[in-house]
Each structure stands twice: as structure tokens, then as C-alpha cells.
């Protein structure tokens, strides 16, 4: 059966490979993008697979207003969603702010999927055993610094900001899985692998060269995403972390339910969201 699948970050890297695979599998894709040039390249590539089975729409995940407008569009146009894949992400070497003045890594990697998912929950409830797939990373070790999430007090560290955001992806997944359990929706997080993509474009030339040599292909990186989105093997499985299409153990901190609840409350506050699911 054709599924309605919303995938973020399809203009590049792992997301592009996942989009192609999902389209080849016969599904319908809703694809938010921020860059017109990259979107038109993607459009051509996807048209070669299936000209009428995707919907590219502008949405800057670094803007809460843009996410809200995009979610309104999706709710207006579609009756249901079967899969939501929060894949888009950034790695910033230097401190940058989103359009809302929020530290950019936190805004794009955590707040954007948090807000988008919550705004689309009603559509997912109307889907067929809907699935939410959140792309995290094995770099999720560490903790959430609730006293200084945005690196306003301490010196900016791009690796620490990225790690914190990827830990937030798993904590969000676990709390979300608990909240949507009764709706028959599942939520899982994953590590796509060490993959050669534009994610590392902010690193220096030699680091990028080494990554290009040792990292795997975007197609390989897309495998666990597609598996969690479609495979009957994970029907009903929720709140877990996956790697190489297998359940894996995430860090101790990422399994801390109190931390997950605190993060949820802080994220509601930072996005201005009144959660549409019960406590
Ligand atoms: N590569 C790895 O080794 C690795 C390892 C672990 C986890 N991950 C995770 O995998 C996911 C995909 O990353 P990737 O490696 O494929 O990187 P990528 O090639 O840089 O792709 C990132 C995608 O996110 C989109 N994006 C970034 N900021 C956005 C914004 N403000 N609004 C809308 N879209 C935005 C990008 O759009 P543009 O094309 O316009 O830039 C692009 O489509 C990320 O969540 C990353 O953390 C990657």
C-alpha cells in the first residue's frame, strides 16, 4: 500500500538517498526544503524515478514560523500521514543563531523536529499505524546542559552542541513514544552510520578528505531509515535506538526518563507549543 511519508533534509546526503529509495519502493513523499537550487536538482532526480509521487515545499527548519506555515500546508492538503522522518540536521563549527535567535544546532537538530512532529500528530493519528523516525547519532553521549543549552554562558563548542542535540533526539523519541503509545503510533531513533555527506562541510580540508575516504555512502546511511519507515519487522516497536537495522543500546543518559520529561517541558517553552498529547 502506498504510504504518505514526510521526510526532512532530502536535498542532500542521507536524506536524498532515503528519498530515492522510498520513491522507488512506490510511496508518496512530502519533502520540505530551504534551498531553491538544491530543490530543483532534487526535483529532476526524483522525476526520473516517479514524476507524480512527491511534493516539494519550502520550509526553513531554522524558523519556527516557517515550520508552522509548512505544517499548516500539510494539514490542509493531506488527510493523513503514515511516516514522519526527521532527518535534517546541521553541524556548526562556530556559534550561529536561527531566525528566531536560538543557537542554530539546537534549533534545527532538536527544536525543529520537536515542533514539526507535535504539529503533525493529528495527521499521524489518522495514518495507518504511523511511524516517526528520528535520525540521531552515536555521538549522542554527554548530557543536556539545561543551565546553558544555547552556549550563551560557556564558550561555543560545535562538537558539544551537536552531541547535545543528538542526545535530545533520543530523549525526545523516548518521551514521544510514551505519549503516543495509545494512538498506535511508534517512534524510534537511529544512527545512520558514519557517512560521507555535506554535514561535515564546516570542517577543515584535511578532516573532510579523511571523512571522504573512510566514511560510507549516503545509500548505506539511508538503509536504517528506510528499514524503520517500512519494515514489517519493526511493526509496533517503539522508543528504541537502532543501528545497522538492529536495535542498539544508547547511552545511559539517553534512557533517563526524568531528563526526557524535563527536555519536553523546555522544548515546549522554547517553541511556544501547547502539546497536543497528554502528559
Ligand atoms: N553523515 C554522518 O556521518 C552522520 C552520522 C550520524 C548522524 N547523522 C545525521 O544524519 C542526518 C542527515 O545528515 P547528512 O549527513 O545527510 O547531512 P547533509 O548532507 O548536510 O544533509 C542535511 C540536510 O538537512 C537539511 N537542512 C539543514 N538545515 C536546514 C534548515 N534550516 N531547513 C531545512 N533543511 C535543512 C539540508 O538542507 P540543504 O541541502 O539546504 O543544506 C540537507 O538536506 C542529520 O540529522 C545528521 O545529524 C549523520
PDB file of N, CA, C and O and ligand atoms in Angstrom, residues 9-15 34-35 38 59-62 87-90 108 135-137 162 166 191-195 197-200, ligand 1:
ATOM      1  N   UNK A   9      15.149  17.151   5.104  1.00  0.00           N
ATOM      2  CA  UNK A   9      16.558  17.052   4.708  1.00  0.00           C
ATOM      3  C   UNK A   9      16.802  16.154   3.514  1.00  0.00           C
ATOM      4  O   UNK A   9      17.805  15.440   3.458  1.00  0.00           O
ATOM      5  N   UNK A  10      15.904  16.220   2.518  1.00  0.00           N
ATOM      6  CA  UNK A  10      16.036  15.336   1.345  1.00  0.00           C
ATOM      7  C   UNK A  10      16.889  15.942   0.237  1.00  0.00           C
ATOM      8  O   UNK A  10      17.132  15.292  -0.774  1.00  0.00           O
ATOM      9  N   UNK A  11      17.346  17.185   0.419  1.00  0.00           N
ATOM     10  CA  UNK A  11      18.103  17.825  -0.666  1.00  0.00           C
ATOM     11  C   UNK A  11      19.560  17.385  -0.713  1.00  0.00           C
ATOM     12  O   UNK A  11      20.299  17.777  -1.622  1.00  0.00           O
ATOM     13  N   UNK A  12      19.977  16.582   0.261  1.00  0.00           N
ATOM     14  CA  UNK A  12      21.402  16.243   0.311  1.00  0.00           C
ATOM     15  C   UNK A  12      21.616  14.940   1.094  1.00  0.00           C
ATOM     16  O   UNK A  12      20.730  14.486   1.820  1.00  0.00           O
ATOM     17  N   UNK A  13      22.784  14.362   0.916  1.00  0.00           N
ATOM     18  CA  UNK A  13      23.280  13.277   1.764  1.00  0.00           C
ATOM     19  C   UNK A  13      22.336  12.109   2.007  1.00  0.00           C
ATOM     20  O   UNK A  13      21.725  11.544   1.091  1.00  0.00           O
ATOM     21  N   UNK A  14      22.213  11.747   3.266  1.00  0.00           N
ATOM     22  CA  UNK A  14      21.447  10.565   3.666  1.00  0.00           C
ATOM     23  C   UNK A  14      19.969  10.732   3.295  1.00  0.00           C
ATOM     24  O   UNK A  14      19.320   9.789   2.830  1.00  0.00           O
ATOM     25  N   UNK A  15      19.447  11.939   3.494  1.00  0.00           N
ATOM     26  CA  UNK A  15      18.037  12.194   3.210  1.00  0.00           C
ATOM     27  C   UNK A  15      17.715  12.022   1.728  1.00  0.00           C
ATOM     28  O   UNK A  15      16.661  11.476   1.368  1.00  0.00           O
ATOM     29  N   UNK A  34      14.882  24.074   1.961  1.00  0.00           N
ATOM     30  CA  UNK A  34      15.143  25.503   2.212  1.00  0.00           C
ATOM     31  C   UNK A  34      15.851  26.182   1.052  1.00  0.00           C
ATOM     32  O   UNK A  34      15.876  27.397   0.955  1.00  0.00           O
ATOM     33  N   UNK A  35      16.487  25.394   0.193  1.00  0.00           N
ATOM     34  CA  UNK A  35      17.348  25.961  -0.842  1.00  0.00           C
ATOM     35  C   UNK A  35      16.770  25.646  -2.232  1.00  0.00           C
ATOM     36  O   UNK A  35      16.689  24.478  -2.631  1.00  0.00           O
ATOM     37  N   UNK A  38      19.042  23.609  -4.764  1.00  0.00           N
ATOM     38  CA  UNK A  38      19.157  22.193  -4.406  1.00  0.00           C
ATOM     39  C   UNK A  38      17.826  21.478  -4.625  1.00  0.00           C
ATOM     40  O   UNK A  38      17.794  20.318  -5.037  1.00  0.00           O
ATOM     41  N   UNK A  59      10.418  25.124   3.325  1.00  0.00           N
ATOM     42  CA  UNK A  59      10.305  25.218   4.789  1.00  0.00           C
ATOM     43  C   UNK A  59      11.704  25.347   5.364  1.00  0.00           C
ATOM     44  O   UNK A  59      12.540  24.456   5.182  1.00  0.00           O
ATOM     45  N   UNK A  60      11.952  26.450   6.046  1.00  0.00           N
ATOM     46  CA  UNK A  60      13.249  26.618   6.705  1.00  0.00           C
ATOM     47  C   UNK A  60      13.112  26.126   8.140  1.00  0.00           C
ATOM     48  O   UNK A  60      12.408  26.732   8.953  1.00  0.00           O
ATOM     49  N   UNK A  61      13.802  25.046   8.432  1.00  0.00           N
ATOM     50  CA  UNK A  61      13.699  24.447   9.768  1.00  0.00           C
ATOM     51  C   UNK A  61      14.408  25.283  10.838  1.00  0.00           C
ATOM     52  O   UNK A  61      14.353  24.966  12.018  1.00  0.00           O
ATOM     53  N   UNK A  62      15.072  26.345  10.395  1.00  0.00           N
ATOM     54  CA  UNK A  62      15.681  27.271  11.355  1.00  0.00           C
ATOM     55  C   UNK A  62      14.737  28.427  11.672  1.00  0.00           C
ATOM     56  O   UNK A  62      15.149  29.453  12.212  1.00  0.00           O
ATOM     57  N   UNK A  87      15.000  13.914   9.561  1.00  0.00           N
ATOM     58  CA  UNK A  87      16.375  13.596   9.179  1.00  0.00           C
ATOM     59  C   UNK A  87      17.279  14.825   9.110  1.00  0.00           C
ATOM     60  O   UNK A  87      18.473  14.730   9.401  1.00  0.00           O
ATOM     61  N   UNK A  88      16.730  15.991   8.751  1.00  0.00           N
ATOM     62  CA  UNK A  88      17.567  17.182   8.532  1.00  0.00           C
ATOM     63  C   UNK A  88      18.410  17.484   9.765  1.00  0.00           C
ATOM     64  O   UNK A  88      17.964  17.304  10.903  1.00  0.00           O
ATOM     65  N   UNK A  89      19.636  17.924   9.525  1.00  0.00           N
ATOM     66  CA  UNK A  89      20.497  18.255  10.656  1.00  0.00           C
ATOM     67  C   UNK A  89      21.668  19.111  10.212  1.00  0.00           C
ATOM     68  O   UNK A  89      21.992  19.189   9.022  1.00  0.00           O
ATOM     69  N   UNK A  90      22.279  19.764  11.186  1.00  0.00           N
ATOM     70  CA  UNK A  90      23.455  20.596  10.904  1.00  0.00           C
ATOM     71  C   UNK A  90      24.540  20.329  11.948  1.00  0.00           C
ATOM     72  O   UNK A  90      24.275  19.846  13.040  1.00  0.00           O
ATOM     73  N   UNK A 108      17.765  23.655  14.799  1.00  0.00           N
ATOM     74  CA  UNK A 108      17.489  22.790  13.632  1.00  0.00           C
ATOM     75  C   UNK A 108      17.446  21.306  14.031  1.00  0.00           C
ATOM     76  O   UNK A 108      16.567  20.562  13.597  1.00  0.00           O
ATOM     77  N   UNK A 135      16.421  10.802  13.196  1.00  0.00           N
ATOM     78  CA  UNK A 135      17.826  10.487  12.902  1.00  0.00           C
ATOM     79  C   UNK A 135      18.725  11.141  13.960  1.00  0.00           C
ATOM     80  O   UNK A 135      18.856  12.357  14.018  1.00  0.00           O
ATOM     81  N   UNK A 136      19.305  10.289  14.791  1.00  0.00           N
ATOM     82  CA  UNK A 136      20.221  10.753  15.839  1.00  0.00           C
ATOM     83  C   UNK A 136      21.642  10.375  15.426  1.00  0.00           C
ATOM     84  O   UNK A 136      21.982  10.405  14.239  1.00  0.00           O
ATOM     85  N   UNK A 137      22.468  10.013  16.391  1.00  0.00           N
ATOM     86  CA  UNK A 137      23.865   9.663  16.095  1.00  0.00           C
ATOM     87  C   UNK A 137      24.476   8.970  17.301  1.00  0.00           C
ATOM     88  O   UNK A 137      24.054   9.201  18.442  1.00  0.00           O
ATOM     89  N   UNK A 162      26.530  19.708  18.905  1.00  0.00           N
ATOM     90  CA  UNK A 162      25.991  18.628  18.070  1.00  0.00           C
ATOM     91  C   UNK A 162      25.621  17.419  18.935  1.00  0.00           C
ATOM     92  O   UNK A 162      24.520  16.864  18.809  1.00  0.00           O
ATOM     93  N   UNK A 166      21.930  15.662  19.478  1.00  0.00           N
ATOM     94  CA  UNK A 166      21.667  14.268  19.091  1.00  0.00           C
ATOM     95  C   UNK A 166      21.184  13.448  20.297  1.00  0.00           C
ATOM     96  O   UNK A 166      20.401  12.505  20.140  1.00  0.00           O
ATOM     97  N   UNK A 191      21.027   5.613  14.441  1.00  0.00           N
ATOM     98  CA  UNK A 191      22.344   6.071  13.993  1.00  0.00           C
ATOM     99  C   UNK A 191      22.494   5.600  12.547  1.00  0.00           C
ATOM    100  O   UNK A 191      22.424   4.389  12.278  1.00  0.00           O
ATOM    101  N   UNK A 192      22.668   6.517  11.587  1.00  0.00           N
ATOM    102  CA  UNK A 192      22.736   6.083  10.176  1.00  0.00           C
ATOM    103  C   UNK A 192      24.078   5.473   9.789  1.00  0.00           C
ATOM    104  O   UNK A 192      24.197   4.872   8.725  1.00  0.00           O
ATOM    105  N   UNK A 193      25.099   5.638  10.660  1.00  0.00           N
ATOM    106  CA  UNK A 193      26.450   5.206  10.321  1.00  0.00           C
ATOM    107  C   UNK A 193      27.315   6.438  10.095  1.00  0.00           C
ATOM    108  O   UNK A 193      26.823   7.577  10.194  1.00  0.00           O
ATOM    109  N   UNK A 194      28.577   6.218   9.840  1.00  0.00           N
ATOM    110  CA  UNK A 194      29.498   7.321   9.556  1.00  0.00           C
ATOM    111  C   UNK A 194      29.509   7.486   8.038  1.00  0.00           C
ATOM    112  O   UNK A 194      30.048   6.663   7.302  1.00  0.00           O
ATOM    113  N   UNK A 195      28.865   8.538   7.567  1.00  0.00           N
ATOM    114  CA  UNK A 195      28.509   8.654   6.154  1.00  0.00           C
ATOM    115  C   UNK A 195      29.112   9.921   5.529  1.00  0.00           C
ATOM    116  O   UNK A 195      29.063  11.000   6.135  1.00  0.00           O
ATOM    117  N   UNK A 197      28.936  12.994   3.716  1.00  0.00           N
ATOM    118  CA  UNK A 197      27.882  13.935   3.283  1.00  0.00           C
ATOM    119  C   UNK A 197      28.354  15.380   3.498  1.00  0.00           C
ATOM    120  O   UNK A 197      29.433  15.613   4.033  1.00  0.00           O
ATOM    121  N   UNK A 198      27.456  16.318   3.183  1.00  0.00           N
ATOM    122  CA  UNK A 198      27.759  17.738   3.384  1.00  0.00           C
ATOM    123  C   UNK A 198      27.737  18.155   4.856  1.00  0.00           C
ATOM    124  O   UNK A 198      28.051  19.302   5.179  1.00  0.00           O
ATOM    125  N   UNK A 199      27.334  17.239   5.737  1.00  0.00           N
ATOM    126  CA  UNK A 199      27.244  17.579   7.156  1.00  0.00           C
ATOM    127  C   UNK A 199      28.565  18.134   7.672  1.00  0.00           C
ATOM    128  O   UNK A 199      28.594  18.987   8.555  1.00  0.00           O
ATOM    129  N   UNK A 200      29.647  17.636   7.092  1.00  0.00           N
ATOM    130  CA  UNK A 200      30.981  17.991   7.597  1.00  0.00           C
ATOM    131  C   UNK A 200      31.610  19.147   6.819  1.00  0.00           C
ATOM    132  O   UNK A 200      32.805  19.363   6.903  1.00  0.00           O
TER     133      UNK A 200
HETATM  134  N1  LIG B   1      26.859  11.934   7.974  1.00  0.00           N
HETATM  135  C1  LIG B   1      27.066  11.234   9.078  1.00  0.00           C
HETATM  136  O1  LIG B   1      28.107  10.578   9.260  1.00  0.00           O
HETATM  137  C2  LIG B   1      26.018  11.226  10.153  1.00  0.00           C
HETATM  138  C3  LIG B   1      26.260  10.461  11.303  1.00  0.00           C
HETATM  139  C4  LIG B   1      25.290  10.431  12.297  1.00  0.00           C
HETATM  140  C5  LIG B   1      24.116  11.146  12.139  1.00  0.00           C
HETATM  141  N2  LIG B   1      23.918  11.914  11.023  1.00  0.00           N
HETATM  142  C6  LIG B   1      22.650  12.648  10.898  1.00  0.00           C
HETATM  143  O2  LIG B   1      22.074  12.386   9.641  1.00  0.00           O
HETATM  144  C7  LIG B   1      21.177  13.443   9.289  1.00  0.00           C
HETATM  145  C8  LIG B   1      21.386  13.836   7.833  1.00  0.00           C
HETATM  146  O3  LIG B   1      22.667  14.414   7.711  1.00  0.00           O
HETATM  147  P1  LIG B   1      23.605  14.241   6.445  1.00  0.00           P
HETATM  148  O4  LIG B   1      24.852  13.607   6.931  1.00  0.00           O
HETATM  149  O5  LIG B   1      22.876  13.647   5.314  1.00  0.00           O
HETATM  150  O6  LIG B   1      23.969  15.789   6.170  1.00  0.00           O
HETATM  151  P2  LIG B   1      23.711  16.752   4.917  1.00  0.00           P
HETATM  152  O7  LIG B   1      24.162  16.111   3.666  1.00  0.00           O
HETATM  153  O8  LIG B   1      24.352  18.033   5.325  1.00  0.00           O
HETATM  154  O9  LIG B   1      22.125  16.902   4.872  1.00  0.00           O
HETATM  155  C9  LIG B   1      21.448  17.673   5.817  1.00  0.00           C
HETATM  156  C10 LIG B   1      20.076  18.001   5.292  1.00  0.00           C
HETATM  157  O10 LIG B   1      19.406  18.835   6.264  1.00  0.00           O
HETATM  158  C11 LIG B   1      18.903  19.981   5.581  1.00  0.00           C
HETATM  159  N3  LIG B   1      18.831  21.163   6.443  1.00  0.00           N
HETATM  160  C12 LIG B   1      19.790  21.684   7.230  1.00  0.00           C
HETATM  161  N4  LIG B   1      19.361  22.829   7.785  1.00  0.00           N
HETATM  162  C13 LIG B   1      18.102  23.037   7.336  1.00  0.00           C
HETATM  163  C14 LIG B   1      17.146  24.056   7.525  1.00  0.00           C
HETATM  164  N5  LIG B   1      17.393  25.135   8.288  1.00  0.00           N
HETATM  165  N6  LIG B   1      15.941  23.941   6.905  1.00  0.00           N
HETATM  166  C15 LIG B   1      15.667  22.887   6.099  1.00  0.00           C
HETATM  167  N7  LIG B   1      16.549  21.887   5.859  1.00  0.00           N
HETATM  168  C16 LIG B   1      17.750  21.975   6.473  1.00  0.00           C
HETATM  169  C17 LIG B   1      19.922  20.223   4.490  1.00  0.00           C
HETATM  170  O11 LIG B   1      19.403  21.117   3.517  1.00  0.00           O
HETATM  171  P3  LIG B   1      20.402  21.844   2.461  1.00  0.00           P
HETATM  172  O12 LIG B   1      20.618  20.819   1.383  1.00  0.00           O
HETATM  173  O13 LIG B   1      19.643  23.032   2.031  1.00  0.00           O
HETATM  174  O14 LIG B   1      21.665  22.154   3.192  1.00  0.00           O
HETATM  175  C18 LIG B   1      20.118  18.804   3.986  1.00  0.00           C
HETATM  176  O15 LIG B   1      19.062  18.417   3.145  1.00  0.00           O
HETATM  177  C19 LIG B   1      21.461  14.572  10.290  1.00  0.00           C
HETATM  178  O16 LIG B   1      20.448  14.575  11.275  1.00  0.00           O
HETATM  179  C20 LIG B   1      22.793  14.163  10.920  1.00  0.00           C
HETATM  180  O17 LIG B   1      22.945  14.658  12.227  1.00  0.00           O
HETATM  181  C21 LIG B   1      24.833  11.959  10.011  1.00  0.00           C
END
